[in-house]
Coordinates of C-alpha atoms in Angstrom, one line a residue:
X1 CA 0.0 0.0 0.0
X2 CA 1.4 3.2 -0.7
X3 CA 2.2 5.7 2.2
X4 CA 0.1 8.1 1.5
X5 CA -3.1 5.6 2.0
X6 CA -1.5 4.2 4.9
X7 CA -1.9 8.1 6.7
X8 CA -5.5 8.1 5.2
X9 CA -6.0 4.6 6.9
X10 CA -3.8 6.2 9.9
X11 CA -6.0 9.4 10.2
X12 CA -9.3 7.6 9.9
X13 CA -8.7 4.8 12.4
X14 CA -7.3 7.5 15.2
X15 CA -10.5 9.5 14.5
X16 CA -12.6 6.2 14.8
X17 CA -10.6 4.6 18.1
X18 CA -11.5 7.8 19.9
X19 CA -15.1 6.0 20.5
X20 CA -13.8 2.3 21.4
X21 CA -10.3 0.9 21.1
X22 CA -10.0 -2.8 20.0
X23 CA -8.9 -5.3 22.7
X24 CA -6.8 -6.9 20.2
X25 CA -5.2 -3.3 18.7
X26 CA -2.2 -5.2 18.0
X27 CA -3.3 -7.2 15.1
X28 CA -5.7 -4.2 13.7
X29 CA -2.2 -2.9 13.1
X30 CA -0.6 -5.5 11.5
X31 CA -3.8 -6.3 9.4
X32 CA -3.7 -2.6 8.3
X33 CA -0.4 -1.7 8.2
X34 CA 1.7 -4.9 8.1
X35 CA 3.6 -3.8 11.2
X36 CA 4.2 -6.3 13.8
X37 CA 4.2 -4.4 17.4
X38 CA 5.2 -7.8 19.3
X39 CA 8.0 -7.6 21.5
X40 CA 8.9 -9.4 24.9
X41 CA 9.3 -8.6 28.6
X42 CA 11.7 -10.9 31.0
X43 CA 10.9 -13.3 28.7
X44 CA 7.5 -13.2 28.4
X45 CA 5.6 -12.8 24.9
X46 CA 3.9 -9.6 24.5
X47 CA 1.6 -8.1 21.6
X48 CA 3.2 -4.7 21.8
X49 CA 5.7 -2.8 24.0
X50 CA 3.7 -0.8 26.2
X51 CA 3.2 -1.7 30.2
X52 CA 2.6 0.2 32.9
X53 CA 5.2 0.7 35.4
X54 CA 5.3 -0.1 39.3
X55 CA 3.4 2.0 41.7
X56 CA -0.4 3.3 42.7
X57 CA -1.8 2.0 39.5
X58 CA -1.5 -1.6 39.9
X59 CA -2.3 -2.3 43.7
X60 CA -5.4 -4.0 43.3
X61 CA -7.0 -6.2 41.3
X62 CA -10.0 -4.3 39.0
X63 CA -6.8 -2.2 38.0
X64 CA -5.2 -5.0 36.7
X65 CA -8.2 -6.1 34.7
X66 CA -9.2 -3.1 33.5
X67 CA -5.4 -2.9 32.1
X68 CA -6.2 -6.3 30.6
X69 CA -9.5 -5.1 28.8
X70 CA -7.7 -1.8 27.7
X71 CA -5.4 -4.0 25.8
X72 CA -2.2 -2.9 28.0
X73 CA 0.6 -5.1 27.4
X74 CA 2.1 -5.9 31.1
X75 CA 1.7 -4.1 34.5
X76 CA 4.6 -4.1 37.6
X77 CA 2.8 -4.2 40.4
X78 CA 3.2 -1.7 43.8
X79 CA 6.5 -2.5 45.1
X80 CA 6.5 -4.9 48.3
X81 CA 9.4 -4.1 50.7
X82 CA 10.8 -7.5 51.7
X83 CA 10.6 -9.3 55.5
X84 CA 11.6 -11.7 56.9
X85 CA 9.7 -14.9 58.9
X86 CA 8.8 -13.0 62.0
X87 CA 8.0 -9.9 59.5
X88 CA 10.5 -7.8 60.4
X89 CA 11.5 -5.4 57.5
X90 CA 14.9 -3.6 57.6
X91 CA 13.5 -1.2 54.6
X92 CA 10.6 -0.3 56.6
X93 CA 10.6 3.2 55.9
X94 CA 9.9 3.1 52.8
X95 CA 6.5 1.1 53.6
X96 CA 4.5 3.8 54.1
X97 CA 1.1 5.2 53.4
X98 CA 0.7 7.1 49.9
X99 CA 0.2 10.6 50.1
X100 CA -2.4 11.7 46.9
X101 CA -0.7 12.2 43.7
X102 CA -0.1 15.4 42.2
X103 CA -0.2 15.6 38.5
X104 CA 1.2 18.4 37.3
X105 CA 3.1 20.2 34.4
X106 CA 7.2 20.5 34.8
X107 CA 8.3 22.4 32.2
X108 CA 6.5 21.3 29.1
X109 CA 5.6 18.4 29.9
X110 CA 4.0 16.4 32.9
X111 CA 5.2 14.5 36.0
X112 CA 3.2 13.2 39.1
X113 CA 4.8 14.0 42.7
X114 CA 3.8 12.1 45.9
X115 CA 5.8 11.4 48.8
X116 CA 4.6 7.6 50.1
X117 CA 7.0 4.7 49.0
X118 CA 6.6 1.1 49.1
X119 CA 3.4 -1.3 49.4
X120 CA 1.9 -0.5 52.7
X121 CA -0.9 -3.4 53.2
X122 CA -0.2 -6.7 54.9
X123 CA 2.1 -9.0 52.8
X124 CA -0.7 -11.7 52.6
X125 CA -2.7 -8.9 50.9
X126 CA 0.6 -8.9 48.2
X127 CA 0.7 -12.2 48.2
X128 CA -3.0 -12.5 47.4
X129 CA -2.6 -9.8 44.3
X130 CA 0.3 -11.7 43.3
X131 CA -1.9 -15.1 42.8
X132 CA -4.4 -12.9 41.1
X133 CA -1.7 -11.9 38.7
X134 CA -0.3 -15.4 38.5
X135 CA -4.2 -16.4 36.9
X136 CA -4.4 -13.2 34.5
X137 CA -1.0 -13.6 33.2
X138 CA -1.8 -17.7 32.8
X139 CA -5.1 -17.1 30.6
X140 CA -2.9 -14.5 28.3
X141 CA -4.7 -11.8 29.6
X142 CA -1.9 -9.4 30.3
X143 CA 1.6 -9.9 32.1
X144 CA 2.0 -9.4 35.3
X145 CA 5.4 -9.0 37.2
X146 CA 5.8 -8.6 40.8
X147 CA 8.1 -5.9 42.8
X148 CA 10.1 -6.0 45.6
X149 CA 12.6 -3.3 47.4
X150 CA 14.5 -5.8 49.5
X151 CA 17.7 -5.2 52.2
X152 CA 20.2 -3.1 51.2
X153 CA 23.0 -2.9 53.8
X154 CA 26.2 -0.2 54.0
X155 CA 29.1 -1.2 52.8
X156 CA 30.7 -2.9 55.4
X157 CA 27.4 -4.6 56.8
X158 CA 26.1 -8.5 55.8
X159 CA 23.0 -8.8 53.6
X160 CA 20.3 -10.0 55.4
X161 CA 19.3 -12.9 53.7
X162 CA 16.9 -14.2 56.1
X163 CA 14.7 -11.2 54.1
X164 CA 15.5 -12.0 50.9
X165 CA 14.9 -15.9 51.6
X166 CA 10.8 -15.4 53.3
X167 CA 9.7 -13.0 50.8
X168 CA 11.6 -14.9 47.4
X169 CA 10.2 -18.0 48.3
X170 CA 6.6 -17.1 49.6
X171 CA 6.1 -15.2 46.1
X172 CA 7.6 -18.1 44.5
X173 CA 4.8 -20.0 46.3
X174 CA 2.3 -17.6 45.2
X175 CA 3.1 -17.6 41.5
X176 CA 3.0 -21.5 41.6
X177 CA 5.1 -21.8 38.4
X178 CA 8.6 -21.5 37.5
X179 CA 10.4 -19.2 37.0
X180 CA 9.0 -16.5 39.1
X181 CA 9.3 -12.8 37.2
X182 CA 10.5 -10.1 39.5
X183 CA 11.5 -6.6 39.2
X184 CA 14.0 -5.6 41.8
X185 CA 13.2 -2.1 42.6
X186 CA 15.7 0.8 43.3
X187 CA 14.1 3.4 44.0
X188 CA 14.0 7.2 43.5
X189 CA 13.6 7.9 46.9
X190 CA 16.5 5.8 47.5
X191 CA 18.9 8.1 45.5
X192 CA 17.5 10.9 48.0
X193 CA 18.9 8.5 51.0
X194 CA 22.0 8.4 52.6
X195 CA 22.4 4.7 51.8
X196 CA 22.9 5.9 47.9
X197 CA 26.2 8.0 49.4
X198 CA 28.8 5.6 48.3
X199 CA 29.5 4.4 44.8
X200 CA 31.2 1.3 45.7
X201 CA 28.2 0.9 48.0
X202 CA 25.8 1.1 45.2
X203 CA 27.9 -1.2 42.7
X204 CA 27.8 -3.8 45.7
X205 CA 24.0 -4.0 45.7
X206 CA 24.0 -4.0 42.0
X207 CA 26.7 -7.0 41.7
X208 CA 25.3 -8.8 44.9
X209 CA 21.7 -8.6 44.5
X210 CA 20.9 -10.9 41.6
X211 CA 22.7 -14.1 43.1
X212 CA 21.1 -13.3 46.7
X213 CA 17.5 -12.9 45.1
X214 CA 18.2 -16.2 42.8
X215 CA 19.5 -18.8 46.1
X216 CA 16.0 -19.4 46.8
X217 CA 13.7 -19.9 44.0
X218 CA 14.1 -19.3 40.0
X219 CA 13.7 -15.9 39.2
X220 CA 13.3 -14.4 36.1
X221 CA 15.2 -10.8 37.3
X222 CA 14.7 -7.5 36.2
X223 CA 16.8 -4.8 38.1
X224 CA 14.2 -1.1 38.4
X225 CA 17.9 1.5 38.2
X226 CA 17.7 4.6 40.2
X227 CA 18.7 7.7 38.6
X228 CA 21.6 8.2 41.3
X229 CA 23.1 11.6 42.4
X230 CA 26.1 11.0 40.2
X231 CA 27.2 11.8 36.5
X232 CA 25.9 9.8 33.6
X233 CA 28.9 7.7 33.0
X234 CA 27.8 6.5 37.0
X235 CA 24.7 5.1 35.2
X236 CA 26.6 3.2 32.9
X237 CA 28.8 1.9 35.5
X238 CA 25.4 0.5 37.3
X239 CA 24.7 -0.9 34.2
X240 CA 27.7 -3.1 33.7
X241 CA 27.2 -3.8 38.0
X242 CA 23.5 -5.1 37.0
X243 CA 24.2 -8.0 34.5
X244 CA 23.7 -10.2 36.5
X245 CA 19.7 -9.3 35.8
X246 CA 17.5 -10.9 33.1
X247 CA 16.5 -6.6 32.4
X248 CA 17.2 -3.5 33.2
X249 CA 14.6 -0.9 33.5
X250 CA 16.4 2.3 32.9
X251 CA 15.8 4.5 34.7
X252 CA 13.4 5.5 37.8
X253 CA 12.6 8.8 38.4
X254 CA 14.6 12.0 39.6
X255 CA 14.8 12.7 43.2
X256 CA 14.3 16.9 44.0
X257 CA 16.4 16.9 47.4
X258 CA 14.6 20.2 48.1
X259 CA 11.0 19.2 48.0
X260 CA 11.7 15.3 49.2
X261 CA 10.0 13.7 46.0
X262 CA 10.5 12.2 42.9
X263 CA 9.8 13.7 39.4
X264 CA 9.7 12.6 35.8
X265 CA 9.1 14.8 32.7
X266 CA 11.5 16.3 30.2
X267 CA 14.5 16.2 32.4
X268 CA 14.2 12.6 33.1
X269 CA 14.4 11.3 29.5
X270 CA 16.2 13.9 28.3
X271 CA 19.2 12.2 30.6
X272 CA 18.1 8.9 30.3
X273 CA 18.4 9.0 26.8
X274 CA 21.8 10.7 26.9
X275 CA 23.1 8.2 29.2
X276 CA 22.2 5.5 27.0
X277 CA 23.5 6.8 23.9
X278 CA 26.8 6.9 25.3
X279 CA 29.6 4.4 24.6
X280 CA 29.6 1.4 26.6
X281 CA 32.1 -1.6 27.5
X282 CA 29.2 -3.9 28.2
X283 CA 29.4 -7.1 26.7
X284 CA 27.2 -8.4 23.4
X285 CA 25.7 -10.6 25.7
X286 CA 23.7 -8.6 28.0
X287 CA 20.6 -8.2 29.9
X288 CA 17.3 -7.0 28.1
X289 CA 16.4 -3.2 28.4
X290 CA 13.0 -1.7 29.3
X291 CA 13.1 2.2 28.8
X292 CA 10.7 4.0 31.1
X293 CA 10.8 8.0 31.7
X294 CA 8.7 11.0 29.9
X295 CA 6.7 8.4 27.7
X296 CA 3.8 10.3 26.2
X297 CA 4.1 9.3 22.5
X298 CA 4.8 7.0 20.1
X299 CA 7.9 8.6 19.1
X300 CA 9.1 8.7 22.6
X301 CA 8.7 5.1 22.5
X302 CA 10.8 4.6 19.4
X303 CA 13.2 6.9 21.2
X304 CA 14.0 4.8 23.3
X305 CA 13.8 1.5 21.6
X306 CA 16.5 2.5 19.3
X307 CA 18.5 2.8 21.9
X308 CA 17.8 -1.1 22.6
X309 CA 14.8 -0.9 24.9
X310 CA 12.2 -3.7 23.4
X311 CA 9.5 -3.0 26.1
X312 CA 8.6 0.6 28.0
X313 CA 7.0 1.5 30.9
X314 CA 4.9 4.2 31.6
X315 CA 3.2 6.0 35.0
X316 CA 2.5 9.7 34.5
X317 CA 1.0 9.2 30.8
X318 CA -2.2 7.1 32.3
X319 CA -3.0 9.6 35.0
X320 CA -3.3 13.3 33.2
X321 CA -6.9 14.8 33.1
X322 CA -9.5 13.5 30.8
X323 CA -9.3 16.6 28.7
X324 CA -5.1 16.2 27.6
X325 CA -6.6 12.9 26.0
X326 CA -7.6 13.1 22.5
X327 CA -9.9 9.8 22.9
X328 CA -13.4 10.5 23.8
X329 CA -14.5 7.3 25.7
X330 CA -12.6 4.3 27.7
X331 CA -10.5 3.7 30.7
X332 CA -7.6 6.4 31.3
X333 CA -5.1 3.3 29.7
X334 CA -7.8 2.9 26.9
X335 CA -7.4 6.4 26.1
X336 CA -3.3 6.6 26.5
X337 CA -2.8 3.7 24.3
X338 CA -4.7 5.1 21.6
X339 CA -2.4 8.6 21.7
X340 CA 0.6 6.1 22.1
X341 CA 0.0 4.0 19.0
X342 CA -2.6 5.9 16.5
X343 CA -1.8 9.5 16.9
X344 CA -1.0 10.3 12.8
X345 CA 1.8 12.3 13.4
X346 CA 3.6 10.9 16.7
X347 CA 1.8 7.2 17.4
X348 CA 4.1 4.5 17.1
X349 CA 2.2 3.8 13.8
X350 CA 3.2 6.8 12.8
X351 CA 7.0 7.0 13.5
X352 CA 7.2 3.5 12.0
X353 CA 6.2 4.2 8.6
X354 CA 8.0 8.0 8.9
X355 CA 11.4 5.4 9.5
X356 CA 10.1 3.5 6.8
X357 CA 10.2 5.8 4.2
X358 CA 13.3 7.5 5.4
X359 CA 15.0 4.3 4.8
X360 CA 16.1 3.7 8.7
X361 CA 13.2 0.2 8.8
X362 CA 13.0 -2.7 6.4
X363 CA 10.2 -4.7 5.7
X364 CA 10.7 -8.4 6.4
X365 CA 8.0 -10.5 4.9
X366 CA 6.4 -7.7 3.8
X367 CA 6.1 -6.4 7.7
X368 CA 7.7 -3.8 9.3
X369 CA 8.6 -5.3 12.8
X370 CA 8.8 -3.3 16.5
X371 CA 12.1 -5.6 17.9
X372 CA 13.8 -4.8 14.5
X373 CA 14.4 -1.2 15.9
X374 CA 15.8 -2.6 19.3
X375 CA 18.3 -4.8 17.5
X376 CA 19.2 -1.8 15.3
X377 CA 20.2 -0.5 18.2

């Protein structure tokens, strides 16, 4: 088809998905526009890139399945700080109580600012989410993927694997099948911390981690990296630390030291994708990436996927007000995913066939496939 029916097709479908967006979007687009979206997270199969990441949006249940009917690719769910038998946690602080969200413009673009951390209902509560997951990810629903902030000592303390033992295994036992996908999560507010002083001390946790986690049940790993208080060739360094993961997610939000919260927006991709466009020692074998930060378009998306990221994860973009969405009708991730992938100008869509015809994407069995810009990269 030539391109200039393809933007027709393009123009009419965004004007029509404003109404109702197909469950099954995914093959809509390769139908329409011979462009395969799938692309994988931890290993997982997905139908497009897209998930959401870890925090106030997936800490129940009728979130997760109205993620699933929207037709989102995977969620992380609320980060669960780790304890040990007798439920002691030695990363209780950051288990507290969610102040409300703030979403709010930074700049020119948006971020959402709250000041509550980690998962702060009882860990039979997480475990029971964690079961419900297990089920919607078994029926191909969506992909769920557990979170977890465990101990993470100074630099001349011990681990406290007693806490990385209870909590492994009794979300092991929860998934019920092996492996177990995990996100380790390093959080923003951790950066803030005087535990994130020390370089060495961070590179530890990042080297260390992986094994500790995987001693007591098979994990599928991806490692959630702060942005720390250090320059960007520091991130890459954490990077190289890290492969011991299965993924990276790169990276979490900035801290603000002033105001004592985390931020996203311009500022956070704009350095996350200058860190990873610089030259790196890590090896050809190397963990999976998962970009995440200031994702409100399609051709943010491709951003970072040509910088290797084959999945993305988004927070602020499914929380703006009704009104910033061009979709009429649907859930809030209903409505972002039909920005994200039919917006004529900036959808994924969109950039695709704009890469196509500038020569940067090849067609391979007459397709145009997602991963193909990751391995580019």
């Amino acid at each position: 088809m030539p391109h200039s029916d393809f933007r027709a097709s393009l123009a009419s479908d965004f004007e029509r998905f404003k109404h109702e967006l197909p469950r099954d979007f995914p093959a809509h687009v390769r139908d329409a526009y011979g462009i395969d979206l799938a692309s994988t997270y931890l290993g997982e199969p997905i139908p497009h890139p897209i998930g959401k990441g870890s925090g106030q949006l997936s800490l129940n249940v009728g979130q997760l399945e109205t993620d699933a009917e929207a037709g989102l690719a995977f969620a992380v769910l609320k980060t669960v700080i780790a304890q040990d038998s007798a439920g002691a946690q030695s990363m209780g602080a950051w288990a507290i109580h969610e102040t409300k969200m703030t979403v709010e413009r930074r700049g020119d673009s948006w971020t959402v600012t709250w000041k509550g951390r980690g998962w702060d209902r009882s860990f039979d509560d997480y475990l029971a989410l964690v079961r419900a997951g297990r089920d919607l990810t078994t029926s191909g629903a969506i992909v769920v993927v557990p979170s977890v902030k465990y101990h993470l000592p100074r630099l001349s303390e011990p681990f406290r694997d007693e806490e990385y033992a209870f909590t492994t295994r009794a979300l092991a036992d929860a998934w019920g099948k092996s492996p177990l996908p995990l996100e380790k999560d390093f959080s923003p507010t951790l950066a803030g911390d005087s535990l994130a002083d020390e370089k060495e001390q961070i590179l530890r946790w990042l080297r260390e981690v992986p094994s500790r986690i995987r001693a007591y049940a098979n994990v599928r790993l991806a490692m959630k990296l702060m942005n720390a208080r250090f320059d960007d060739a520091f991130q890459l360094e954490m990077m190289e630390a890290a492969s011991g993961a299965d993924a990276l997610v790169v990276f979490n939000r900035l801290f603000d030291p002033v105001q004592g919260v985390a931020y996203g927006g311009a500022e956070l991709s704009d350095r996350n994708l200058r860190v990873l466009d610089r030259p790196s020692d890590r090896p050809t074998v190397r963990p999976s990436l998962s970009g995440t930060g200031n994702i409100h378009s399609g051709r943010m998306i491709v951003e970072y996927a040509i910088r290797g990221c084959s999945s993305v994860q988004l927070h602020t973009f499914f929380q703006l007000p009704l009104e910033e969405y061009a979709a009429l009708d649907g859930s809030r991730t209903q409505r972002a995913l039909h920005a994200l992938v039919f917006d004529p100008r900036d959808g994924l869509i969109a950039v695709m066939l704009e890469r196509e015809r500038s020569g940067q994407l090849e067609r391979r069995g007459g397709e145009l496939h997602f991963l193909d810009l990751c391995r580019a990269a």
